[in-house]
Short mmCIF file of C-alpha atoms in Angstrom, two decimals:
data_model
loop_
_atom_site.label_atom_id
_atom_site.label_comp_id
_atom_site.label_asym_id
_atom_site.label_seq_id
_atom_site.Cartn_x
_atom_site.Cartn_y
_atom_site.Cartn_z
CA MET A 29 -34.24 82.03 -117.92
CA GLN A 30 -35.94 84.03 -115.25
CA ALA A 31 -38.22 86.98 -115.72
CA THR A 32 -40.61 89.23 -113.95
CA ALA A 33 -44.36 88.94 -114.82
CA LEU A 34 -47.51 90.70 -113.36
CA ILE A 35 -49.58 88.03 -112.08
CA THR A 36 -53.29 87.82 -111.11
CA HIS A 37 -54.23 85.80 -108.21
CA GLU A 38 -57.98 84.58 -107.14
CA GLY A 39 -59.61 87.49 -105.56
CA PRO A 40 -58.68 88.89 -107.64
CA THR A 41 -54.99 90.19 -106.61
CA PHE A 42 -52.34 91.49 -108.37
CA ALA A 43 -48.42 91.15 -107.74
CA CYS A 44 -45.21 91.15 -109.84
CA GLU A 45 -43.55 88.00 -109.37
CA ASN A 46 -40.67 85.89 -110.79
CA ILE A 47 -41.15 83.47 -113.45
CA VAL A 48 -39.25 80.99 -115.47
CA LEU A 49 -38.92 81.09 -119.23
CA PRO A 50 -37.54 78.01 -121.24
CA ASP A 51 -34.37 78.41 -123.31
CA PRO A 52 -35.46 79.54 -126.88
CA ARG A 53 -35.66 76.68 -129.52
CA PRO A 54 -33.99 77.13 -132.70
CA ASP A 55 -37.04 78.52 -134.36
CA GLN A 56 -37.84 81.06 -131.60
CA ILE A 57 -36.34 84.56 -130.31
CA ALA A 58 -35.90 86.00 -127.04
CA VAL A 59 -36.91 89.40 -126.27
CA GLN A 60 -36.50 91.87 -123.53
CA THR A 61 -39.55 93.65 -123.23
CA ARG A 62 -39.72 97.58 -123.51
CA TYR A 63 -43.51 98.13 -123.12
CA SER A 64 -46.62 96.11 -122.94
CA GLY A 65 -50.01 97.37 -123.56
CA VAL A 66 -52.98 97.14 -121.38
CA SER A 67 -56.33 95.88 -122.90
CA ILE A 68 -58.84 96.98 -120.35
CA GLY A 69 -61.80 95.13 -121.80
CA THR A 70 -60.21 91.78 -122.73
CA GLU A 71 -57.96 91.42 -119.76
CA PHE A 72 -60.55 92.32 -117.20
CA ALA A 73 -62.84 90.14 -118.75
CA ALA A 74 -60.52 87.15 -118.36
CA ILE A 75 -59.71 88.69 -114.71
CA THR A 76 -63.36 88.73 -113.66
CA ARG A 77 -64.03 85.32 -115.49
CA LYS A 78 -66.21 86.85 -118.19
CA LEU A 79 -64.03 85.28 -120.61
CA ASP A 80 -62.26 81.77 -119.37
CA TYR A 81 -58.33 82.12 -119.88
CA GLY A 82 -57.48 79.34 -117.70
CA PRO A 83 -57.42 79.04 -113.95
CA TYR A 84 -55.87 81.48 -111.42
CA PRO A 85 -53.04 82.41 -111.40
CA LEU A 86 -53.11 84.31 -114.60
CA CYS A 87 -50.59 86.34 -116.72
CA THR A 88 -52.48 88.58 -119.11
CA GLY A 89 -51.61 90.75 -121.74
CA TYR A 90 -51.50 90.25 -125.50
CA GLN A 91 -49.46 93.13 -126.95
CA ALA A 92 -45.83 94.26 -126.54
CA VAL A 93 -42.78 95.94 -127.65
CA GLY A 94 -39.26 94.88 -126.94
CA THR A 95 -35.64 94.25 -128.19
CA VAL A 96 -34.35 91.02 -129.51
CA GLU A 97 -31.78 89.53 -127.39
CA HIS A 98 -31.26 86.11 -128.50
CA VAL A 99 -31.95 84.45 -132.24
CA GLY A 100 -32.28 80.62 -132.65
CA LYS A 101 -30.41 79.35 -135.78
CA ASP A 102 -33.66 78.67 -137.62
CA ALA A 103 -35.36 81.97 -136.67
CA THR A 104 -34.73 83.64 -139.85
CA GLY A 105 -35.25 87.69 -140.33
CA PHE A 106 -34.30 88.64 -136.82
CA ALA A 107 -30.97 89.83 -135.34
CA VAL A 108 -29.90 90.77 -131.95
CA GLY A 109 -30.81 94.33 -131.29
CA ASP A 110 -33.82 94.69 -133.46
CA ARG A 111 -37.12 96.35 -132.27
CA VAL A 112 -40.18 94.17 -132.50
CA TYR A 113 -43.73 94.22 -131.61
CA TYR A 114 -45.45 91.27 -130.96
CA ARG A 115 -48.58 89.13 -129.66
CA TRP A 116 -48.70 86.81 -126.74
CA ASN A 117 -45.83 85.06 -124.79
CA ARG A 118 -47.31 81.74 -124.06
CA VAL A 119 -44.04 79.65 -123.45
CA PHE A 120 -44.02 79.75 -119.80
CA SER A 121 -46.01 77.87 -117.18
CA LEU A 122 -44.19 78.06 -113.89
CA ALA A 123 -43.47 80.63 -111.55
CA THR A 124 -40.23 80.35 -109.26
CA SER A 125 -42.38 79.09 -106.42
CA GLY A 126 -43.12 76.10 -108.76
CA GLN A 127 -46.78 77.41 -109.03
CA LYS A 128 -48.62 77.03 -112.32
CA VAL A 129 -49.21 80.24 -114.24
CA SER A 130 -51.94 80.27 -116.90
CA ALA A 131 -50.03 82.23 -119.43
CA SER A 132 -52.77 81.91 -122.54
CA GLN A 133 -51.93 85.68 -123.18
CA GLY A 134 -48.70 86.41 -120.96
CA ALA A 135 -47.15 89.40 -122.30
CA HIS A 136 -46.83 91.40 -119.37
CA THR A 137 -43.42 90.15 -118.38
CA SER A 138 -39.96 91.74 -118.51
CA ALA A 139 -38.99 89.17 -121.29
CA ALA A 140 -40.51 86.87 -123.70
CA VAL A 141 -39.74 83.80 -125.74
CA LEU A 142 -41.54 84.11 -129.10
CA ASP A 143 -42.50 81.66 -131.88
CA THR A 144 -41.40 82.95 -135.34
CA GLN A 145 -43.02 79.94 -137.45
CA GLY A 146 -46.40 78.54 -137.34
CA PRO A 147 -50.35 79.76 -137.74
CA ARG A 148 -50.27 81.50 -134.13
CA ALA A 149 -46.78 83.08 -134.31
CA PHE A 150 -46.66 86.84 -134.70
CA VAL A 151 -43.63 88.90 -134.17
CA ALA A 152 -42.64 91.70 -136.62
CA HIS A 153 -39.97 94.25 -136.65
CA LEU A 154 -41.35 97.80 -135.50
CA PRO A 155 -40.27 100.57 -138.07
CA GLU A 156 -37.93 103.11 -137.29
CA GLY A 157 -39.62 106.30 -135.78
CA VAL A 158 -42.66 104.40 -134.46
CA ASP A 159 -43.14 105.39 -130.72
CA GLU A 160 -42.73 102.24 -128.42
CA ALA A 161 -45.37 102.83 -125.93
CA ALA A 162 -47.95 103.84 -128.59
CA ALA A 163 -47.03 100.86 -130.46
CA SER A 164 -47.32 98.45 -127.50
CA LEU A 165 -51.22 99.38 -127.86
CA PHE A 166 -51.48 98.09 -131.36
CA VAL A 167 -54.07 95.58 -131.29
CA MET A 168 -56.85 97.67 -130.39
CA PRO A 169 -56.78 99.84 -133.31
CA ALA A 170 -56.23 96.66 -135.55
CA VAL A 171 -59.48 95.44 -133.93
CA GLY A 172 -61.24 98.41 -135.15
CA LEU A 173 -59.70 98.53 -138.38
CA ASN A 174 -60.46 94.89 -139.01
CA GLY A 175 -64.44 95.86 -138.13
CA VAL A 176 -64.23 98.78 -140.36
CA ASP A 177 -62.82 96.80 -143.31
CA MET A 178 -65.38 94.01 -142.73
CA ALA A 179 -68.37 96.46 -142.77
CA ASN A 180 -66.78 98.62 -145.54
CA PRO A 181 -68.27 102.00 -144.75
CA ARG A 182 -67.90 104.43 -147.78
CA MET A 183 -66.67 107.97 -148.22
CA GLY A 184 -69.57 110.58 -147.09
CA ASP A 185 -71.44 107.89 -144.86
CA ARG A 186 -72.59 109.06 -141.45
CA VAL A 187 -70.97 106.51 -139.08
CA VAL A 188 -72.13 106.32 -135.21
CA VAL A 189 -69.22 104.86 -132.74
CA TYR A 190 -71.17 104.10 -129.79
CA GLY A 191 -68.57 103.66 -127.13
CA CYS A 192 -65.07 105.57 -127.56
CA GLY A 193 -62.87 102.73 -125.45
CA LEU A 194 -59.63 101.67 -127.50
CA VAL A 195 -61.36 99.60 -129.95
CA GLY A 196 -64.09 102.51 -130.46
CA LEU A 197 -61.22 104.96 -130.96
CA GLY A 198 -59.72 102.69 -133.53
CA VAL A 199 -63.03 102.61 -135.14
CA VAL A 200 -63.13 106.38 -135.26
CA ALA A 201 -59.80 106.88 -136.85
CA ALA A 202 -60.40 104.12 -139.47
CA CYS A 203 -63.71 105.73 -140.62
CA SER A 204 -62.40 109.06 -140.68
CA HIS A 205 -59.35 107.75 -142.92
CA ARG A 206 -62.08 106.65 -145.36
CA GLY A 207 -63.86 110.00 -145.58
CA CYS A 208 -66.82 109.22 -143.30
CA GLU A 209 -68.69 111.68 -141.31
CA VAL A 210 -67.96 110.37 -137.64
CA ILE A 211 -70.19 110.53 -134.78
CA ALA A 212 -68.66 109.61 -131.50
CA ILE A 213 -70.78 108.88 -128.69
CA ASP A 214 -69.64 108.20 -125.01
CA LEU A 215 -70.50 109.42 -121.60
CA GLU A 216 -66.80 110.34 -120.82
CA ALA A 217 -65.78 113.86 -122.01
CA ASN A 218 -61.96 112.96 -121.93
CA ARG A 219 -62.80 109.90 -124.44
CA LEU A 220 -64.56 112.28 -126.72
CA ASP A 221 -61.62 114.61 -126.61
CA ILE A 222 -59.54 111.85 -128.03
CA ALA A 223 -61.96 110.83 -130.77
CA GLN A 224 -61.81 114.55 -131.83
CA ASN A 225 -58.01 114.20 -132.23
CA LEU A 226 -58.51 110.86 -134.21
CA GLY A 227 -60.80 112.37 -136.72
CA ALA A 228 -64.42 112.53 -135.13
CA ASP A 229 -66.52 115.33 -136.68
CA HIS A 230 -69.25 115.12 -133.73
CA LEU A 231 -68.83 114.50 -130.01
CA ILE A 232 -71.90 113.35 -128.37
CA GLN A 233 -72.64 112.33 -124.74
CA ASP A 234 -76.40 111.93 -125.30
CA ALA A 235 -77.12 109.39 -128.05
CA GLU A 236 -80.64 111.20 -128.90
CA ALA A 237 -78.46 114.22 -130.07
CA VAL A 238 -77.58 111.96 -133.32
CA ARG A 239 -81.24 112.69 -134.66
CA ASP A 240 -80.09 116.46 -134.89
CA ILE A 241 -77.23 115.02 -137.16
CA ALA A 242 -78.86 112.24 -139.11
CA PRO A 243 -82.74 112.62 -138.79
CA ASP A 244 -83.15 109.21 -140.39
CA GLY A 245 -80.55 107.61 -138.47
CA ALA A 246 -76.93 106.81 -139.51
CA ASP A 247 -75.73 104.72 -142.28
CA VAL A 248 -73.49 102.75 -140.13
CA VAL A 249 -73.43 101.99 -136.40
CA PHE A 250 -70.65 100.46 -134.52
CA GLU A 251 -71.43 99.12 -131.23
CA CYS A 252 -68.03 99.21 -129.33
CA THR A 253 -68.94 98.86 -125.44
CA GLY A 254 -69.25 94.93 -125.26
CA ILE A 255 -72.06 95.79 -122.97
CA PRO A 256 -75.22 93.64 -123.92
CA ALA A 257 -77.64 96.43 -122.72
CA CYS A 258 -75.89 98.88 -125.20
CA ILE A 259 -77.27 96.66 -128.16
CA ASP A 260 -80.83 97.86 -128.75
CA PRO A 261 -80.01 101.73 -127.95
CA ALA A 262 -77.29 101.45 -130.74
CA ILE A 263 -79.47 99.50 -133.24
CA ALA A 264 -82.01 102.24 -132.65
CA LEU A 265 -79.57 104.99 -134.14
CA CYS A 266 -79.34 103.18 -137.63
CA ARG A 267 -81.36 104.04 -140.57
CA THR A 268 -83.38 101.52 -142.54
CA HIS A 269 -81.21 99.45 -144.87
CA GLY A 270 -78.23 100.37 -142.78
CA THR A 271 -75.47 98.64 -141.31
CA PHE A 272 -74.63 97.54 -137.78
CA ILE A 273 -71.57 96.17 -136.22
CA LEU A 274 -71.26 94.33 -133.03
CA GLN A 275 -67.87 95.39 -132.42
CA GLY A 276 -67.66 95.02 -128.85
CA ASN A 277 -66.71 91.32 -127.10
CA TYR A 278 -69.97 90.50 -125.11
CA GLY A 279 -68.36 87.40 -123.34
CA ARG A 280 -69.07 83.76 -123.18
CA HIS A 281 -72.51 83.99 -121.80
CA PRO A 282 -75.70 84.12 -124.14
CA ILE A 283 -76.84 87.53 -124.80
CA SER A 284 -80.11 88.85 -126.51
CA TYR A 285 -81.36 91.68 -128.15
CA ASN A 286 -84.91 92.79 -129.59
CA PHE A 287 -85.43 91.11 -132.90
CA LEU A 288 -88.14 93.56 -134.61
CA PRO A 289 -86.19 96.65 -134.87
CA PRO A 290 -83.31 95.35 -136.89
CA HIS A 291 -85.46 93.25 -138.76
CA GLY A 292 -87.85 95.97 -139.54
CA LYS A 293 -85.05 97.95 -140.80
CA ARG A 294 -83.58 95.47 -142.85
CA LEU A 295 -80.23 95.97 -141.40
CA THR A 296 -77.09 94.25 -142.52
CA MET A 297 -75.01 93.12 -139.37
CA TYR A 298 -71.58 92.18 -138.87
CA TYR A 299 -69.84 90.34 -136.05
CA PRO A 300 -65.99 90.85 -136.65
CA CYS A 301 -63.67 88.99 -134.67
CA ASN A 302 -60.13 89.45 -133.28
CA ASP A 303 -57.72 92.15 -135.22
CA GLY A 304 -57.82 91.07 -138.55
CA GLU A 305 -54.10 89.25 -138.30
CA ALA A 306 -50.93 90.47 -139.69
CA PRO A 307 -52.48 92.90 -142.50
CA CYS A 308 -54.57 94.88 -140.09
CA ARG A 309 -51.55 95.11 -137.50
CA ARG A 310 -48.90 95.81 -139.94
CA ALA A 311 -51.38 98.64 -141.22
CA VAL A 312 -52.10 100.35 -137.97
CA ILE A 313 -48.22 100.04 -136.99
CA LYS A 314 -47.45 101.93 -140.63
CA ASN A 315 -50.21 104.43 -139.97
CA MET A 316 -48.31 105.11 -136.51
CA GLY A 317 -45.23 105.89 -138.19
CA THR A 318 -46.35 107.95 -140.85
CA GLY A 319 -48.47 109.94 -138.42
CA VAL A 320 -51.86 109.35 -139.87
CA LEU A 321 -52.69 107.39 -136.84
CA PRO A 322 -51.69 109.64 -133.89
CA TRP A 323 -52.32 107.04 -131.34
CA HIS A 324 -50.17 108.45 -128.55
CA HIS A 325 -53.27 110.68 -127.99
CA THR A 326 -54.78 107.54 -126.37
CA ILE A 327 -52.20 106.92 -123.58
CA THR A 328 -53.29 108.45 -120.34
CA HIS A 329 -51.24 106.34 -117.94
CA GLU A 330 -47.65 104.93 -118.30
CA VAL A 331 -46.35 102.99 -115.07
CA ALA A 332 -43.17 101.37 -114.06
CA SER A 333 -43.73 97.39 -113.89
CA SER A 334 -43.51 97.89 -109.97
CA ASP A 335 -46.48 100.14 -110.14
CA ALA A 336 -48.61 97.50 -112.63
CA PRO A 337 -50.39 95.89 -109.75
CA GLY A 338 -51.47 99.29 -108.28
CA LEU A 339 -52.77 100.25 -111.74
CA TYR A 340 -54.84 97.05 -111.94
CA ARG A 341 -56.48 97.47 -108.54
CA ASP A 342 -57.54 100.99 -109.69
CA ILE A 343 -59.02 99.83 -112.90
CA LEU A 344 -60.68 96.83 -111.17
CA ASN A 345 -61.99 98.95 -108.58
CA GLY A 346 -63.28 101.65 -110.98
CA GLU A 347 -61.14 104.14 -108.71
CA ASP A 348 -59.97 106.57 -111.95
CA LYS A 349 -62.30 107.01 -114.58
CA ASN A 350 -59.36 108.86 -116.66
CA ILE A 351 -57.68 105.61 -117.46
CA ILE A 352 -58.20 104.91 -121.23
CA GLY A 353 -54.85 103.93 -122.74
CA ALA A 354 -52.31 102.49 -120.27
CA VAL A 355 -48.75 101.06 -120.87
CA ILE A 356 -46.32 99.19 -118.67
CA ARG A 357 -42.76 100.32 -118.76
CA TRP A 358 -40.28 97.25 -118.18
CA PHE A 359 -36.95 99.05 -118.37
#
């Protein structure tokens, strides 16, 4: 079974190439991809070796939406034609040239063979009415929701979201749903515009302006940039006995931050990991369907699969600062 995939080679360079997928086992389904969502933070951390997802060449991408084309006899609950959303596509290992591909994520492909059973399997039905492009970016709001659920900010709390990439925007939305007063901080005005659409009450480009809103500091601060140098400035925005969440992924190398400020403030600190698994994933998809989470506002770029290498070059080189949410169209 052949398909097309976005492949990253050492350099890094990007190309769309043919790959070979195995025939589905009885407990698997085959899916024709409609959209795959780009995770700029995690994927480019892997592409630039901040995270180790295997040797080059790589096939990245861990979130997609597609249509079921084949159902194995033991893959219960699915039928041909079903719309589904899923994580990963890890079953292939060879390009048609015979070169091995690291498919630790592997969702940026025109087709996928998916496990329906086991602890790492996740594929679920996409409810009617949910926008496919927005749904293909379901992981980042689920990551944000998982962090919010862990930290448990309460109604009326003043919450700072430090960094409004897709994960930060997911935090903005989840905190707004809880009735928090949300202070969104980012250097880029276009990100703050989206934060406002998702429920942010205050839009700030200079973190010092937080003192005008919360003179004693915020009740809760989410550091969402994943940049180690941002941890100390974000901690400074938290009140005494406040809550601080290291929501970003800071990579595989050691990081440091000043001990005394959080120690003196007696902060409670959280380190959420991943996207909360099925409960958070289903929650954000449900909220997209009901309109509670207007996630389509985050999509700034939609490209055909043939144009995906150019998009990735632009992201890598920082040539388009307006890219926030990007999806690849495979049909």
